[in-house]
């Protein structure tokens, strides 16, 4: 049987709709992919209070990473006069795609980049079965009787 040509198996590209126009973003080079992975990891470390890899950040600062991840769509977007927020969102979506996968990139794109819209809300968790009203077996009935006040205990012990 043998291996088929990988290029025929993988049609890795994103099509991002901006202003009614679809922009096709091809898969990045291995170099851009590796740098993107390192940048995303450095950002996650910094977000968790750690120290980001300064060499990775310096390498990214020397390049226009948005242009790298958007490929030919970058020049097309500039020529069409897309806004800065649109260009930034498109580039960050591509970074999510490169670092994770297409599904994560779609979620990011459709959330508008808002982290609050990325996390499922309570209603969605209920629909998905994430929330449960079943009581923990160790919890008993879920109610308890408050202890009697100290002065009531003392009255019960007195003899008349």
XYZ file of N, CA, C and O in Angstrom:
640
model
N 0.832 -1.198 0.000
C 0.000 0.000 0.000
C 0.869 1.251 0.000
O 0.728 2.070 -0.859
N 1.755 1.451 0.973
C 2.640 2.605 1.012
C 1.976 3.859 1.551
O 0.764 3.937 1.688
N 2.790 4.824 1.848
C 2.291 6.101 2.361
C 1.868 7.003 1.213
O 2.577 7.114 0.216
N 0.735 7.664 1.398
C 0.307 8.657 0.417
C 1.034 9.966 0.717
O 1.477 10.196 1.842
N 1.116 10.814 -0.283
C 1.766 12.116 -0.097
C 0.991 12.902 0.967
O -0.233 13.041 0.887
N 1.697 13.374 1.975
C 1.063 14.045 3.098
C 0.311 15.295 2.670
O -0.758 15.600 3.197
N 0.818 16.011 1.688
C 0.154 17.214 1.203
C -1.244 16.943 0.668
O -2.113 17.799 0.728
N -1.469 15.742 0.159
C -2.789 15.387 -0.341
C -3.733 15.005 0.787
O -4.938 15.070 0.651
N -3.181 14.584 1.917
C -3.997 14.187 3.057
C -4.357 15.365 3.951
O -5.415 15.391 4.556
N -3.448 16.306 4.052
C -3.659 17.455 4.927
C -3.902 18.716 4.105
O -2.990 19.217 3.469
N -5.104 19.194 4.127
C -5.378 20.492 3.523
C -5.565 21.453 4.681
O -6.675 21.854 5.005
N -4.467 21.735 5.353
C -4.525 22.570 6.540
C -4.530 24.043 6.160
O -3.530 24.587 5.719
N -5.684 24.632 6.347
C -5.835 26.067 6.136
C -7.065 26.515 6.900
O -7.966 25.718 7.165
N -7.082 27.764 7.281
C -8.262 28.361 7.897
C -8.828 29.379 6.932
O -8.073 30.060 6.231
N -10.131 29.479 6.906
C -10.776 30.545 6.149
C -11.499 31.414 7.162
O -12.416 30.949 7.853
N -11.044 32.650 7.283
C -11.584 33.583 8.270
C -12.415 34.654 7.576
O -11.901 35.376 6.718
N -13.696 34.769 7.941
C -14.547 35.786 7.322
C -14.422 37.135 8.033
O -14.689 37.254 9.217
N -13.991 38.133 7.297
C -13.895 39.497 7.831
C -14.578 40.447 6.864
O -14.234 40.476 5.680
N -15.523 41.203 7.376
C -16.197 42.187 6.534
C -16.850 41.571 5.312
O -16.855 42.190 4.252
N -17.363 40.371 5.442
C -18.031 39.714 4.328
C -17.097 39.055 3.328
O -17.543 38.513 2.323
N -15.804 39.106 3.596
C -14.843 38.500 2.678
C -14.114 37.366 3.378
O -13.656 37.526 4.514
N -13.971 36.210 2.717
C -13.199 35.121 3.324
C -11.701 35.282 3.033
O -11.314 35.532 1.895
N -10.909 35.163 4.082
C -9.456 35.215 3.935
C -8.919 33.820 4.227
O -9.146 33.278 5.309
N -8.180 33.254 3.286
C -7.618 31.920 3.462
C -6.213 32.039 4.047
O -5.346 32.714 3.502
N -6.034 31.363 5.190
C -4.746 31.369 5.881
C -4.178 29.955 5.786
O -4.718 29.025 6.384
N -3.094 29.787 5.025
C -2.507 28.450 4.905
C -1.747 28.064 6.173
O -1.411 28.915 6.995
N -1.476 26.781 6.298
C -0.678 26.308 7.426
C 0.677 27.006 7.409
O 1.249 27.250 6.345
N 1.196 27.325 8.590
C 2.486 28.011 8.646
C 3.642 27.046 8.409
O 3.471 25.822 8.423
N 4.804 27.619 8.231
C 6.021 26.795 8.136
C 6.275 26.148 9.495
O 5.735 26.573 10.520
N 7.117 25.137 9.495
C 7.486 24.479 10.752
C 8.128 25.482 11.713
O 7.850 25.464 12.917
N 8.957 26.374 11.186
C 9.629 27.371 12.033
C 8.609 28.270 12.729
O 8.705 28.509 13.937
N 7.632 28.760 11.988
C 6.597 29.629 12.566
C 5.750 28.834 13.561
O 5.403 29.330 14.637
N 5.443 27.594 13.227
C 4.672 26.746 14.137
C 5.389 26.524 15.456
O 4.787 26.617 16.536
N 6.680 26.235 15.390
C 7.457 26.002 16.611
C 7.566 27.267 17.463
O 7.444 27.215 18.692
N 7.783 28.408 16.821
C 7.866 29.668 17.561
C 6.518 29.991 18.199
O 6.452 30.436 19.347
N 5.439 29.744 17.475
C 4.100 30.010 18.017
C 3.841 29.133 19.236
O 3.338 29.612 20.259
N 4.187 27.857 19.141
C 4.031 26.951 20.277
C 4.810 27.488 21.484
O 4.301 27.494 22.610
N 6.037 27.931 21.258
C 6.871 28.453 22.344
C 6.274 29.731 22.937
O 6.289 29.922 24.162
N 5.739 30.602 22.086
C 5.121 31.843 22.567
C 3.888 31.554 23.417
O 3.692 32.158 24.474
N 3.052 30.643 22.954
C 1.842 30.304 23.696
C 2.216 29.688 25.044
O 1.621 30.004 26.073
N 3.234 28.835 25.045
C 3.694 28.242 26.302
C 4.239 29.328 27.235
O 3.935 29.329 28.443
N 5.033 30.244 26.705
C 5.592 31.328 27.526
C 4.480 32.189 28.111
O 4.541 32.592 29.280
N 3.440 32.450 27.325
C 2.305 33.244 27.814
C 1.574 32.511 28.932
O 1.165 33.122 29.926
N 1.412 31.195 28.797
C 0.730 30.405 29.825
C 1.539 30.399 31.119
O 0.985 30.519 32.212
N 2.852 30.272 31.006
C 3.723 30.291 32.186
C 3.612 31.644 32.887
O 3.463 31.720 34.108
N 3.664 32.718 32.118
C 3.558 34.066 32.687
C 2.194 34.279 33.333
O 2.093 34.879 34.407
N 1.131 33.767 32.709
C -0.219 33.916 33.259
C -0.364 33.181 34.584
O -1.145 33.591 35.441
N 0.393 32.114 34.762
C 0.355 31.354 36.014
C 1.325 31.912 37.052
O 1.553 31.292 38.090
N 1.911 33.066 36.763
C 2.804 33.701 37.718
C 4.256 33.288 37.596
O 5.096 33.697 38.386
N 4.559 32.476 36.583
C 5.938 32.041 36.377
C 6.718 33.046 35.558
O 6.220 34.106 35.199
N 7.933 32.675 35.242
C 8.792 33.557 34.449
C 8.871 33.026 33.024
O 9.280 31.885 32.809
N 8.462 33.859 32.077
C 8.454 33.465 30.669
C 9.872 33.405 30.122
O 10.773 34.090 30.613
N 10.062 32.588 29.103
C 11.356 32.438 28.438
C 11.652 33.731 27.677
O 11.020 34.035 26.670
N 12.615 34.492 28.163
C 12.922 35.798 27.575
C 13.476 35.682 26.161
O 13.265 36.569 25.336
N 14.174 34.597 25.860
C 14.715 34.412 24.509
C 13.587 34.238 23.497
O 13.637 34.792 22.408
N 12.564 33.477 23.877
C 11.413 33.279 22.990
C 10.715 34.605 22.736
O 10.378 34.938 21.604
N 10.538 35.389 23.789
C 9.873 36.688 23.631
C 10.722 37.639 22.786
O 10.191 38.389 21.976
N 12.024 37.596 22.958
C 12.914 38.450 22.168
C 12.866 38.056 20.693
O 12.836 38.919 19.809
N 12.837 36.738 20.426
C 12.746 36.273 19.034
C 11.451 36.759 18.389
O 11.449 37.207 17.246
N 10.365 36.686 19.127
C 9.070 37.113 18.591
C 9.045 38.620 18.377
O 8.451 39.104 17.408
N 9.704 39.366 19.273
C 9.717 40.824 19.157
C 10.474 41.280 17.915
O 10.175 42.330 17.347
N 11.443 40.485 17.477
C 12.236 40.841 16.304
C 11.467 40.604 15.001
O 11.895 41.055 13.955
N 10.387 39.886 15.084
C 9.629 39.534 13.880
C 8.238 40.126 13.972
O 7.788 40.519 15.038
N 7.554 40.137 12.874
C 6.139 40.487 12.884
C 5.394 39.157 12.925
O 5.083 38.577 11.883
N 5.137 38.682 14.119
C 4.552 37.348 14.256
C 3.140 37.278 13.677
O 2.726 36.237 13.184
N 2.400 38.365 13.735
C 1.059 38.361 13.125
C 1.169 38.102 11.626
O 0.401 37.330 11.058
N 2.140 38.725 10.985
C 2.350 38.500 9.553
C 2.760 37.042 9.308
O 2.300 36.422 8.353
N 3.583 36.508 10.187
C 4.026 35.120 10.041
C 2.853 34.141 10.117
O 2.772 33.208 9.328
N 1.963 34.329 11.100
C 0.881 33.355 11.273
C -0.241 33.537 10.251
O -0.919 32.576 9.909
N -0.421 34.759 9.758
C -1.483 35.001 8.765
C -1.029 34.702 7.339
O -1.856 34.535 6.448
N 0.279 34.667 7.126
C 0.784 34.368 5.786
C 0.315 35.396 4.766
O 0.218 36.590 5.066
N -0.040 34.955 3.557
C -0.447 35.890 2.510
C -1.736 36.642 2.837
O -1.981 37.715 2.277
N -2.530 36.130 3.760
C -3.766 36.827 4.128
C -3.458 38.154 4.830
O -4.260 39.087 4.781
N -2.282 38.251 5.440
C -1.885 39.472 6.142
C -1.875 40.665 5.177
O -2.508 41.695 5.438
N -1.149 40.525 4.062
C -1.067 41.622 3.085
C -2.440 41.915 2.470
O -2.778 43.071 2.218
N -3.204 40.867 2.250
C -4.549 41.032 1.692
C -5.436 41.827 2.655
O -6.179 42.719 2.240
N -5.353 41.505 3.951
C -6.143 42.224 4.955
C -5.740 43.694 5.028
O -6.596 44.579 5.112
N -4.427 43.950 4.990
C -3.967 45.350 5.020
C -4.451 46.114 3.788
O -4.906 47.254 3.897
N -4.351 45.479 2.632
C -4.784 46.129 1.396
C -6.287 46.428 1.422
O -6.733 47.430 0.863
N -7.046 45.568 2.087
C -8.495 45.765 2.179
C -8.891 46.713 3.302
O -10.070 47.025 3.461
N -7.917 47.154 4.083
C -8.190 48.137 5.138
C -8.930 47.581 6.350
O -9.709 48.311 6.971
N -8.670 46.307 6.705
C -9.326 45.789 7.901
C -8.840 46.575 9.115
O -7.746 47.147 9.112
N -9.652 46.603 10.151
C -9.298 47.356 11.360
C -8.258 46.593 12.175
O -8.068 45.388 11.998
N -7.607 47.320 13.085
C -6.632 46.706 13.968
C -7.267 45.581 14.798
O -6.704 44.492 14.872
N -8.441 45.793 15.435
C -9.027 44.688 16.206
C -9.319 43.450 15.346
O -9.143 42.322 15.814
N -9.727 43.649 14.102
C -9.985 42.505 13.213
C -8.686 41.770 12.878
O -8.640 40.538 12.921
N -7.644 42.511 12.542
C -6.355 41.896 12.220
C -5.803 41.141 13.426
O -5.354 39.996 13.310
N -5.869 41.774 14.584
C -5.369 41.153 15.810
C -6.151 39.880 16.125
O -5.556 38.845 16.456
N -7.479 39.932 16.021
C -8.303 38.757 16.321
C -8.000 37.626 15.337
O -7.918 36.456 15.739
N -7.828 37.974 14.076
C -7.493 36.954 13.072
C -6.142 36.302 13.399
O -6.005 35.079 13.351
N -5.146 37.109 13.752
C -3.815 36.572 14.064
C -3.843 35.717 15.327
O -3.243 34.637 15.368
N -4.538 36.180 16.361
C -4.617 35.391 17.590
C -5.378 34.089 17.364
O -5.028 33.051 17.933
N -6.397 34.131 16.516
C -7.119 32.903 16.163
C -6.171 31.919 15.498
O -6.187 30.716 15.800
N -5.328 32.412 14.616
C -4.349 31.543 13.952
C -3.350 30.975 14.953
O -2.946 29.810 14.841
N -2.968 31.764 15.937
C -2.043 31.266 16.951
C -2.694 30.141 17.765
O -2.034 29.146 18.081
N -3.978 30.286 18.077
C -4.697 29.220 18.788
C -4.751 27.968 17.912
O -4.533 26.850 18.384
N -5.014 28.151 16.630
C -5.068 27.040 15.675
C -3.722 26.306 15.631
O -3.663 25.086 15.694
N -2.651 27.065 15.555
C -1.313 26.474 15.464
C -0.948 25.756 16.766
O -0.430 24.641 16.743
N -1.221 26.398 17.891
C -0.832 25.831 19.180
C -1.759 24.707 19.643
O -1.318 23.814 20.356
N -3.029 24.740 19.210
C -3.978 23.723 19.657
C -4.545 22.973 18.460
O -3.946 22.020 18.011
N -5.674 23.443 17.946
C -6.289 22.790 16.790
C -7.394 23.669 16.220
O -7.683 24.746 16.746
N -7.997 23.198 15.152
C -9.044 23.949 14.458
C -10.245 24.211 15.371
O -10.809 25.305 15.379
N -10.644 23.213 16.167
C -11.810 23.370 17.038
C -11.582 24.481 18.054
O -12.460 25.316 18.286
N -10.414 24.501 18.673
C -10.086 25.556 19.643
C -10.065 26.920 18.949
O -10.514 27.918 19.520
N -9.541 26.966 17.734
C -9.493 28.231 16.988
C -10.908 28.723 16.677
O -11.185 29.920 16.777
N -11.799 27.811 16.315
C -13.189 28.205 16.035
C -13.862 28.748 17.292
O -14.578 29.752 17.234
N -13.628 28.085 18.431
C -14.209 28.575 19.690
C -13.681 29.970 20.003
O -14.427 30.860 20.400
N -12.366 30.164 19.823
C -11.764 31.472 20.087
C -12.357 32.523 19.152
O -12.753 33.605 19.588
N -12.427 32.209 17.866
C -12.962 33.145 16.874
C -14.395 33.538 17.230
O -14.743 34.709 17.271
N -15.210 32.534 17.503
C -16.631 32.776 17.765
C -16.895 33.438 19.106
O -17.968 33.998 19.309
N -15.913 33.418 20.003
C -16.061 34.101 21.291
C -15.677 35.574 21.185
O -15.853 36.318 22.143
N -15.122 35.960 20.051
C -14.635 37.327 19.913
C -13.395 37.567 20.759
O -13.021 38.705 21.008
N -12.761 36.476 21.211
C -11.568 36.601 22.040
C -11.873 36.867 23.501
O -10.967 37.062 24.300
N -13.158 36.859 23.879
C -13.565 37.125 25.256
C -13.471 35.838 26.070
O -14.233 34.900 25.823
N -12.559 35.769 27.040
C -12.398 34.535 27.819
C -13.672 34.114 28.544
O -13.903 32.940 28.751
N -14.517 35.082 28.917
C -15.768 34.737 29.589
C -16.729 34.009 28.664
O -17.546 33.222 29.117
N -16.642 34.292 27.382
C -17.510 33.616 26.427
C -16.939 32.262 26.015
O -17.646 31.457 25.433
N -15.668 32.017 26.318
C -15.063 30.719 26.019
C -15.491 29.658 27.021
O -15.695 28.506 26.665
N -15.628 30.047 28.300
C -16.009 29.088 29.337
C -17.501 28.818 29.237
O -18.288 29.742 29.049
N -17.899 27.556 29.356
C -19.329 27.262 29.294
C -20.053 27.901 30.477
O -19.540 27.909 31.582
N -21.231 28.440 30.216
C -21.981 29.045 31.300
C -22.794 27.992 32.035
O -22.851 26.843 31.638
N -23.439 28.381 33.104
C -24.178 27.418 33.934
C -25.266 26.715 33.142
O -25.472 25.518 33.286
N -25.984 27.462 32.305
C -27.064 26.848 31.535
C -26.524 25.782 30.590
O -27.108 24.710 30.445
N -25.385 26.053 29.966
C -24.792 25.070 29.054
C -24.334 23.839 29.817
O -24.481 22.723 29.338
N -23.786 24.047 31.020
C -23.360 22.895 31.813
C -24.560 22.049 32.209
O -24.494 20.830 32.231
N -25.693 22.701 32.535
C -26.899 21.948 32.888
C -27.389 21.128 31.702
O -27.776 19.989 31.854
N -27.384 21.745 30.516
C -27.846 21.022 29.321
C -26.945 19.842 29.011
O -27.399 18.817 28.541
N -25.658 19.995 29.300
C -24.709 18.932 28.976
C -24.640 17.870 30.057
O -23.943 16.884 29.909
N -25.353 18.073 31.158
C -25.317 17.101 32.238
C -24.180 17.347 33.204
O -23.921 16.519 34.060
N -23.498 18.482 33.088
C -22.368 18.774 33.960
C -22.779 19.033 35.392
O -22.100 18.655 36.324
N -23.932 19.678 35.581
C -24.404 19.950 36.928
C -25.344 18.830 37.338
O -26.067 18.282 36.521
N -25.344 18.505 38.596
C -26.177 17.408 39.067
C -26.860 17.800 40.355
O -26.260 18.431 41.218
N -28.120 17.412 40.491
C -28.832 17.684 41.733
C -28.808 16.469 42.651
O -29.379 16.489 43.724
N -28.161 15.397 42.216
C -28.072 14.192 43.037
C -27.206 14.474 44.249
O -26.104 14.997 44.129
N -27.729 14.097 45.429
C -26.979 14.343 46.651
C -25.861 13.337 46.789
O -25.981 12.192 46.388
N -24.809 13.776 47.407
C -23.690 12.901 47.720
C -24.178 11.890 48.755
O -24.777 12.270 49.756
N -23.936 10.582 48.550
C -24.436 9.586 49.491
C -23.973 9.819 50.924
O -24.659 9.456 51.852
N -22.848 10.408 51.123
C -22.334 10.624 52.472
C -22.974 11.822 53.151
O -22.747 12.063 54.328
N -23.811 12.552 52.443
C -24.335 13.783 53.016
C -25.592 13.572 53.833
O -26.099 14.508 54.426
N -26.154 12.382 53.878
C -27.377 12.159 54.636
C -28.538 12.861 53.979
O -28.651 12.904 52.761
N -29.386 13.455 54.754
C -30.573 14.098 54.202
C -30.300 15.488 53.686
O -31.132 16.083 53.029
N -29.176 16.017 54.040
C -28.850 17.381 53.611
C -29.304 18.408 54.616
O -29.125 19.595 54.425
N -29.962 17.974 55.707
C -30.385 18.916 56.740
C -29.762 18.502 58.056
O -29.350 17.372 58.246
N -29.717 19.413 58.976
C -29.215 19.089 60.304
C -30.000 19.902 61.316
O -30.552 20.952 61.002
N -30.057 19.402 62.531
C -30.731 20.112 63.607
C -29.691 20.924 64.341
O -28.655 20.388 64.739
N -29.952 22.213 64.524
C -28.955 23.015 65.234
C -28.866 22.565 66.690
O -29.855 22.109 67.261
N -27.698 22.682 67.290
C -27.555 22.288 68.692
C -28.391 23.192 69.591
O -28.616 24.365 69.275
N -28.849 22.639 70.686
C -29.637 23.415 71.647
C -28.744 24.441 72.318
O -27.557 24.192 72.546
N -29.302 25.618 72.635
C -28.501 26.627 73.326
C -28.037 26.111 74.687
O -28.692 25.277 75.310
N -26.933 26.617 75.168
C -26.339 26.168 76.424
C -27.306 26.349 77.589
O -27.404 25.497 78.466
N -28.069 27.437 77.642
C -28.959 27.675 78.773
C -30.118 26.670 78.774
O -30.631 26.286 79.808
N -30.528 26.165 77.612
C -31.606 25.172 77.561
C -31.115 23.840 78.091
O -31.845 23.115 78.761
N -29.860 23.516 77.825
C -29.295 22.263 78.330
C -29.218 22.313 79.851
O -29.501 21.336 80.534
N -28.845 23.458 80.388
C -28.702 23.599 81.839
C -30.066 23.458 82.526
O -30.172 22.842 83.576
N -31.135 23.996 81.954
C -32.467 23.885 82.540
C -32.920 22.432 82.597
O -33.563 21.997 83.529
N -32.624 21.670 81.590
C -33.050 20.281 81.532
C -32.374 19.422 82.589
O -32.918 18.418 83.021
N -31.221 19.844 83.098
C -30.490 19.059 84.070
C -30.897 19.393 85.507
O -30.592 18.652 86.419
N -31.587 20.503 85.739
C -31.975 20.878 87.114
C -33.119 19.981 87.584
O -34.019 19.668 86.842
N -33.098 19.701 88.895
C -34.191 18.933 89.500
C -34.995 19.860 90.388
O -34.467 20.698 91.074
N -36.270 19.655 90.368
C -37.140 20.505 91.192
C -37.524 19.814 92.434
O -37.633 18.715 92.682
